[in-house]
Tab-separated table of C-alpha atoms in Angstrom:
chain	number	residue	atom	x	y	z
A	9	UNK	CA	35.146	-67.447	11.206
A	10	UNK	CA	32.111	-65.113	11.051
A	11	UNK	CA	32.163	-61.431	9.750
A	12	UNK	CA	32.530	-59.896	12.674
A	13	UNK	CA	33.995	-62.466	15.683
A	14	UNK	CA	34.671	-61.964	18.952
A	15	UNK	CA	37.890	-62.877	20.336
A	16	UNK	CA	39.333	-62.618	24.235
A	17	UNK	CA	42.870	-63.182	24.703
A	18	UNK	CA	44.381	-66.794	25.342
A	19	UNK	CA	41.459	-68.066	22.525
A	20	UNK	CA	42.487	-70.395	20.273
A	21	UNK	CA	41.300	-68.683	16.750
A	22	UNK	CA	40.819	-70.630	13.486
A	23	UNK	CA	40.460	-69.732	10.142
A	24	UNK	CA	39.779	-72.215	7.426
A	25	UNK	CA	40.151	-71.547	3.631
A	26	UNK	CA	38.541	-73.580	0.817
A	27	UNK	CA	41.520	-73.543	-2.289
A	28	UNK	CA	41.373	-74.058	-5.729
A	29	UNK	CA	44.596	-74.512	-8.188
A	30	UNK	CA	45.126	-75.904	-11.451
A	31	UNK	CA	48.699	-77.193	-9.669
A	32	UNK	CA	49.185	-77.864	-6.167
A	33	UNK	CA	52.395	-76.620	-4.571
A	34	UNK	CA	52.520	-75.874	-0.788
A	35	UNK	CA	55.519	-73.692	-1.243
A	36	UNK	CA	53.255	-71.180	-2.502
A	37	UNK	CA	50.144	-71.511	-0.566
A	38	UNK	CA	49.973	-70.169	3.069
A	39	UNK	CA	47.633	-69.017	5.696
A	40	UNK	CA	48.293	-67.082	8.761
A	41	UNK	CA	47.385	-64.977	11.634
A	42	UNK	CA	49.119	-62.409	13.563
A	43	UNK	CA	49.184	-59.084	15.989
A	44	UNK	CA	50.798	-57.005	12.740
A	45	UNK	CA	49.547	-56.108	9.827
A	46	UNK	CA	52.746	-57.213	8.113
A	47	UNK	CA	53.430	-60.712	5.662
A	48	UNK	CA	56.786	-60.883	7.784
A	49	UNK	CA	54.888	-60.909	10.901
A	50	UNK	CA	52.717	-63.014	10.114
A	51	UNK	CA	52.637	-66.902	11.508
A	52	UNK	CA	52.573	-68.930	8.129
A	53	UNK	CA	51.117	-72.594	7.699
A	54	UNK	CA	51.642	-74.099	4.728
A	55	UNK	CA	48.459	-75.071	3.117
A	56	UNK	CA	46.976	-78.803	3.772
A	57	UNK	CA	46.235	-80.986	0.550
A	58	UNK	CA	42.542	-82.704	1.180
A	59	UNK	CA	41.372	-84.053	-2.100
A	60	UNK	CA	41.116	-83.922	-5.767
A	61	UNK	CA	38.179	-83.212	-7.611
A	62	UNK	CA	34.767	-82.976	-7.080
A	63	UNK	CA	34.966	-79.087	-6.107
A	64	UNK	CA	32.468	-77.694	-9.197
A	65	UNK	CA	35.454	-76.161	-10.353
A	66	UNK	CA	37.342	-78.910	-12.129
A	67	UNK	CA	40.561	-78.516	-10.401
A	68	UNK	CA	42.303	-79.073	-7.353
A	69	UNK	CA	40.906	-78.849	-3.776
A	70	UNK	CA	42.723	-77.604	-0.920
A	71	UNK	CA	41.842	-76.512	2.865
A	72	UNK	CA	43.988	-75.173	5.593
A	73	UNK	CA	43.086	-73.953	9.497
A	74	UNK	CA	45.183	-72.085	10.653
A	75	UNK	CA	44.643	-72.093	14.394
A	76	UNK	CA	46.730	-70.008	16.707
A	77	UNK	CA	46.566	-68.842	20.112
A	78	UNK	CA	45.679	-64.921	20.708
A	79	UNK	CA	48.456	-63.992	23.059
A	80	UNK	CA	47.766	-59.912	22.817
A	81	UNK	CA	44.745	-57.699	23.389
A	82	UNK	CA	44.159	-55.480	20.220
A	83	UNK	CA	43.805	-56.046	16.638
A	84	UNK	CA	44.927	-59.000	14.743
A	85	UNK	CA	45.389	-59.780	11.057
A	86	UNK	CA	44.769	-62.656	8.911
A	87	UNK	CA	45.123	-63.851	5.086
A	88	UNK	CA	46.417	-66.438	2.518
A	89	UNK	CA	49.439	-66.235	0.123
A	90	UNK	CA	48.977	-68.112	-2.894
A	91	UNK	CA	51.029	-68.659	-5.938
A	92	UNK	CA	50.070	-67.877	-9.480
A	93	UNK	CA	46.792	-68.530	-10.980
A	94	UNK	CA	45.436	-70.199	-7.231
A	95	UNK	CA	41.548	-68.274	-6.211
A	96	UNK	CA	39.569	-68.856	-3.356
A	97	UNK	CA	36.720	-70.805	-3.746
A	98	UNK	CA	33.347	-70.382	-2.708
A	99	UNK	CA	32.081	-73.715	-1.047
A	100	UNK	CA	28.420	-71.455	0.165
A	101	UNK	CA	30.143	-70.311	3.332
A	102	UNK	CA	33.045	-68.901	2.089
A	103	UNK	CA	34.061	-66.629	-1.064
A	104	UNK	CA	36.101	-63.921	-2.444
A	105	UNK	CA	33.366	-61.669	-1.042
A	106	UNK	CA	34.155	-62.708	2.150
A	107	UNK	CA	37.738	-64.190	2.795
A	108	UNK	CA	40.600	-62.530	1.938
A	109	UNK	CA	42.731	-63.517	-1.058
A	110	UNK	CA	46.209	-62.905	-2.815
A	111	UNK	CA	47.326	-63.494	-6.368
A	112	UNK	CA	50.660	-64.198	-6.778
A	113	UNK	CA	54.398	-64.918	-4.940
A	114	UNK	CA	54.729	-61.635	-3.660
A	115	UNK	CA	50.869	-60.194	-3.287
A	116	UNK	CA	49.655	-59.996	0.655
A	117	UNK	CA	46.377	-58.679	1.698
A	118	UNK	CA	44.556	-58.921	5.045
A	119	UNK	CA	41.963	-58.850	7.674
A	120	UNK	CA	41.262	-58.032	11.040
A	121	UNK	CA	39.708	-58.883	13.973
A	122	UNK	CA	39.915	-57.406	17.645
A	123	UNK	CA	40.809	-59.585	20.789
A	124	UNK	CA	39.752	-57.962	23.994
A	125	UNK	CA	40.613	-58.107	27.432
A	126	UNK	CA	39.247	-61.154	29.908
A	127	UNK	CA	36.932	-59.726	32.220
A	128	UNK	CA	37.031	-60.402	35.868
A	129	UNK	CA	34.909	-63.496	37.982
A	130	UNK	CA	31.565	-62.011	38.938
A	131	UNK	CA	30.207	-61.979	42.340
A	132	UNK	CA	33.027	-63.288	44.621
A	133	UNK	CA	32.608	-63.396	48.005
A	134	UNK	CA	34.883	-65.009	50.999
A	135	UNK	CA	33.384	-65.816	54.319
A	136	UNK	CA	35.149	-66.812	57.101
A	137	UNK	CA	33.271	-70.460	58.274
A	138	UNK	CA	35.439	-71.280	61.596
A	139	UNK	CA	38.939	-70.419	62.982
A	140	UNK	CA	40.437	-72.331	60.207
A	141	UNK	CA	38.095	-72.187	56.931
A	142	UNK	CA	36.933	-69.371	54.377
A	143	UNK	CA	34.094	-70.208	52.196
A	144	UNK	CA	34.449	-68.869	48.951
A	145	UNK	CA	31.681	-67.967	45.826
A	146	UNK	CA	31.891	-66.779	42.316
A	147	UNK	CA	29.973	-66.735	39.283
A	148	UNK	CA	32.198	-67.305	36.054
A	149	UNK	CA	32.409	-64.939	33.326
A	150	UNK	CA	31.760	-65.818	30.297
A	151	UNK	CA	32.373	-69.888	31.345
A	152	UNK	CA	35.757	-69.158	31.791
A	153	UNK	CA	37.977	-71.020	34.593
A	154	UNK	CA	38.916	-69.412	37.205
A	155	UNK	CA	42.349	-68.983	39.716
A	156	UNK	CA	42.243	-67.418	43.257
A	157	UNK	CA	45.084	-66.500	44.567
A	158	UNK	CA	45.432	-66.173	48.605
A	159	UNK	CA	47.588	-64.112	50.655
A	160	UNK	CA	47.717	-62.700	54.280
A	161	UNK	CA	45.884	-59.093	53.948
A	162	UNK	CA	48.619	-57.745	56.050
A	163	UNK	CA	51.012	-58.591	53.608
A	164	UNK	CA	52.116	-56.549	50.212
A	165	UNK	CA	50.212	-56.845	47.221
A	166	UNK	CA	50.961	-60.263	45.962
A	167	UNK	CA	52.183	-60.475	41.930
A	168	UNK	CA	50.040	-61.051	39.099
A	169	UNK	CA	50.236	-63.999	37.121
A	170	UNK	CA	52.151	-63.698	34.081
A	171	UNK	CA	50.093	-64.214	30.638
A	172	UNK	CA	50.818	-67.192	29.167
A	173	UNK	CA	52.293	-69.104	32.321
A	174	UNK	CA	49.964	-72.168	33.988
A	175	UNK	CA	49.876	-72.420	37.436
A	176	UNK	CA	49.051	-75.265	39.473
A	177	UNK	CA	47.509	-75.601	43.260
A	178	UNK	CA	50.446	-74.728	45.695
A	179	UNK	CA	52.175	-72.573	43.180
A	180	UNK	CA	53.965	-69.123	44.292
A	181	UNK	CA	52.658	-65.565	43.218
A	182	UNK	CA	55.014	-63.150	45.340
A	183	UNK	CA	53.478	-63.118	48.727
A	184	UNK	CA	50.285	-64.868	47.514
A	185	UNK	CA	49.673	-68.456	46.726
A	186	UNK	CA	47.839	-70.442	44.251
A	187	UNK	CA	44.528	-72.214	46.131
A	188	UNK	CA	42.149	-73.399	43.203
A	189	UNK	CA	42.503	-73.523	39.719
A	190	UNK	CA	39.284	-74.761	37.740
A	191	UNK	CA	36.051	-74.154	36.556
A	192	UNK	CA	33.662	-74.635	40.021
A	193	UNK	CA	31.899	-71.546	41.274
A	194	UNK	CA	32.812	-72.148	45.290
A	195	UNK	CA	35.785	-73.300	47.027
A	196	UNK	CA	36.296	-73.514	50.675
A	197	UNK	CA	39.611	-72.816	52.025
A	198	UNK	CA	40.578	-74.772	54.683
A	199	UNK	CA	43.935	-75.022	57.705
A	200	UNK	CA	44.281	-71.806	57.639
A	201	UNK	CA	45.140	-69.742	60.913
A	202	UNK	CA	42.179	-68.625	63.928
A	203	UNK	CA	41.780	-64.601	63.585
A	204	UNK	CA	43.912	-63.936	60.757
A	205	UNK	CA	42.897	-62.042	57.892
A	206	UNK	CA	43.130	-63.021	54.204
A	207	UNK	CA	42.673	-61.673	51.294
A	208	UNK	CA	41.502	-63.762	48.004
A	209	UNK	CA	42.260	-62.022	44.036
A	210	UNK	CA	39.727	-64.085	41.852
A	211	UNK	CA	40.718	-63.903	37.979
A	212	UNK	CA	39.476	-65.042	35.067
A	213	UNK	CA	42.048	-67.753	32.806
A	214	UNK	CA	41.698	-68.270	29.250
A	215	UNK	CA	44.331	-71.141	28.290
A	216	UNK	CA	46.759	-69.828	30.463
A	217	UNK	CA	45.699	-66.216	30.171
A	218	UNK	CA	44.212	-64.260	32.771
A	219	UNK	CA	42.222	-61.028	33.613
A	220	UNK	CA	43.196	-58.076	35.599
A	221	UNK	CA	41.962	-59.767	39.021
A	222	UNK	CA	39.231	-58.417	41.703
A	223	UNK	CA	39.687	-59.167	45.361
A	224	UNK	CA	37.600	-60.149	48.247
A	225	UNK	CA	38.812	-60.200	51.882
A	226	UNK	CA	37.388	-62.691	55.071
A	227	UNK	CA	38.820	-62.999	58.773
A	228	UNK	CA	39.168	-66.299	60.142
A	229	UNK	CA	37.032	-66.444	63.339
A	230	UNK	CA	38.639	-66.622	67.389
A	231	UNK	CA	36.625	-68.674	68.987
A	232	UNK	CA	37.278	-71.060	71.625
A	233	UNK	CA	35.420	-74.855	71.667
A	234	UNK	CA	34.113	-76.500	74.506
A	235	UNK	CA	36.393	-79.458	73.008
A	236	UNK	CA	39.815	-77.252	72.535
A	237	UNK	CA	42.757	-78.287	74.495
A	238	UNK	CA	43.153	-75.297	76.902
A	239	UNK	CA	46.614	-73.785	78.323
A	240	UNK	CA	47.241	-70.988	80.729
A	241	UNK	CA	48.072	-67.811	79.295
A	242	UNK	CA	49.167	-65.697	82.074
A	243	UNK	CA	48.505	-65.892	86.092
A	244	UNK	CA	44.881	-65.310	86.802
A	245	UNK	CA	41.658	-66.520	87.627
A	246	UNK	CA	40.281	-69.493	86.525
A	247	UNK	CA	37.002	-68.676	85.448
A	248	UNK	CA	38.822	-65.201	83.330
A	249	UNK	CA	38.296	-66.260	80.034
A	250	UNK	CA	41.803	-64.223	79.054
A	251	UNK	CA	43.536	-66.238	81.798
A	252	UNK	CA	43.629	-69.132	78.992
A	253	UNK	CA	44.537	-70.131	75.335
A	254	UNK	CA	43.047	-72.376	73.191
A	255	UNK	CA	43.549	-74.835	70.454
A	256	UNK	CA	41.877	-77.451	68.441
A	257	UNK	CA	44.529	-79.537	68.401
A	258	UNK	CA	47.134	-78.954	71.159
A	259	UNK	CA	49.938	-78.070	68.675
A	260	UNK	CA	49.265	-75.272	66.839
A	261	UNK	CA	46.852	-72.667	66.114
A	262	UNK	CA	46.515	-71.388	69.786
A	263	UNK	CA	44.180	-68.069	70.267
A	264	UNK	CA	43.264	-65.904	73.613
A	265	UNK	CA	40.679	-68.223	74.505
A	266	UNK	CA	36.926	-67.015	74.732
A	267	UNK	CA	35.426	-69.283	76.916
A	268	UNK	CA	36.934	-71.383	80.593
A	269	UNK	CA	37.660	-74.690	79.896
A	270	UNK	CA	35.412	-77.007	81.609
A	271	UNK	CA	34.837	-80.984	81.830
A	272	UNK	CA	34.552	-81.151	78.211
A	273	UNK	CA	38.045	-79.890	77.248
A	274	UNK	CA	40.165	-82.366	75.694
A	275	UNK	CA	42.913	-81.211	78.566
A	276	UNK	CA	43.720	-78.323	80.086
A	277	UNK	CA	47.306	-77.516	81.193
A	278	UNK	CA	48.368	-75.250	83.401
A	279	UNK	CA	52.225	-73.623	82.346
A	280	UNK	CA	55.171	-72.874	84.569
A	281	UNK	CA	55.518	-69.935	86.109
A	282	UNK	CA	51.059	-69.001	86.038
A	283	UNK	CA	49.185	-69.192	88.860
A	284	UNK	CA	45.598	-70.166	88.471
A	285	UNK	CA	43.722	-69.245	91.324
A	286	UNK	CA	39.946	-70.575	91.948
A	287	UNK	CA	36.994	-68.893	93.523
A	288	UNK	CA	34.167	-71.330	92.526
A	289	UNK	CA	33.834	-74.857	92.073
A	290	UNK	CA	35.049	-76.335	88.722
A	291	UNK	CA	34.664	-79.542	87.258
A	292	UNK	CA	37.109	-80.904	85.085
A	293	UNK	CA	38.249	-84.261	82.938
């Protein structure tokens, strides 16, 4: 690690010791990290054997990193317990200058680094594409991955995702779902329903750890194909363009059309109970 690192939570920190000891014994050699300041509280590894000899120092070589997980924001602690007559060695990048060091089965001294909050993705945007697609954008912070979550904007606030929990495509926030979950910087959002409104919360995760989330709304278009399959909607006239519904498909998805059909529908059906009256020629499949 460098003097002063820079740490955001989920990163996976290391810290590496170079050992020296005129007897090895594990039991007595130890490095760890953790969120108090405290040799309790600490998470201990014991110290990994690498070779004998050859140090400049004529006795035993030893090196251990400790790599951990940063699961809080705030300050963090780290240090090495080592039995009697064990010093840190200085292999040119590290020393007793600049690691930290303990003498002895019961001695404990630290140091610290901060781990900050993830910051939100930059620039999102969604924009609705058709009746049944938003297109999203983003630019990545700091080349972190990114989750969107989706929900209608009518509904409540869906829940954040809990720190430390992965979440895969399709999984449940409250009322919001899970709809991407990589590294890309655009997504489009697709079978969704014609002039509905959504809302999108982009956030940045860290190794299943996530910022606070930023938000970015888009309103499927209502707008009626030449191609939709048509249906009446209520008595009227046939060339009222609210006299009709439409759908892409027949089966679903069916909006107050905006247009009459015509000989390019895919069919047009005319319900029980409406009345479709004419006053012009149509032509029709």
């Amino acid at each position: 690690t460098s003097e002063n690192p820079v740490y955001y939570l989920g990163d996976q920190v290391s810290f590496a010791w170079i050992l020296n000891s005129t007897s090895w014994s594990a039991t007595f050699k130890k490095a760890g990290i953790g969120s108090i300041n405290s040799s309790a509280e600490m998470n201990w590894q014991d110290i990994v054997w690498v070779n004998e000899g050859g140090d400049g120092y004529g006795k035993n070589e030893g090196i251990k990193s400790a790599t951990y997980t940063v699961n809080s924001v705030g300050t963090w602690y780290y240090s090495i317990w080592l039995g009697w007559g064990t010093n840190v060695g200085n292999n040119g990048t590290w020393s007793d200058g600049n690691s930290v060091w303990a003498e002895g089965n019961t001695s404990f001294e630290s140091s610290s680094f901060t781990v900050s909050a993830l910051e939100n993705p930059l620039s999102q945007t969604a924009t609705a594409y058709s009746n049944y697609q938003i297109d999203l954008s983003l630019t990545n912070w700091n080349s972190k991955n990114v989750m969107i979550v989706r929900r209608l904007t009518s509904d409540a606030v869906s829940n954040a995702p809990t720190q430390g929990t992965a979440y895969t495509v399709g999984a449940s926030l409250g009322t919001g779902i899970v709809v991407y979950n990589s590294n890309g910087t655009s997504f489009n959002d697709t079978g969704l329903t014609p002039g509905t409104g959504y809302t999108y919360i982009f956030y940045s995760e860290n190794n299943s750890y996530y910022s606070a989330g930023s938000s970015a709304n888009a309103t499927t278009t209502a707008v009626s194909a030449v191609t939709d399959y048509f249906r009446s909607k209520t008595t009227g006239n046939w060339s009222a363009a609210g006299s009709w519904e439409s759908s892409s498909n027949g089966s679903s998805n069916w909006i107050t059309a905006t247009l009459v059909p015509g000989s390019s529908a895919a069919a047009i059906t005319i319900q029980s109970g409406h009345n479709i009256s004419l006053d012009a020629n149509v032509t029709v499949t």
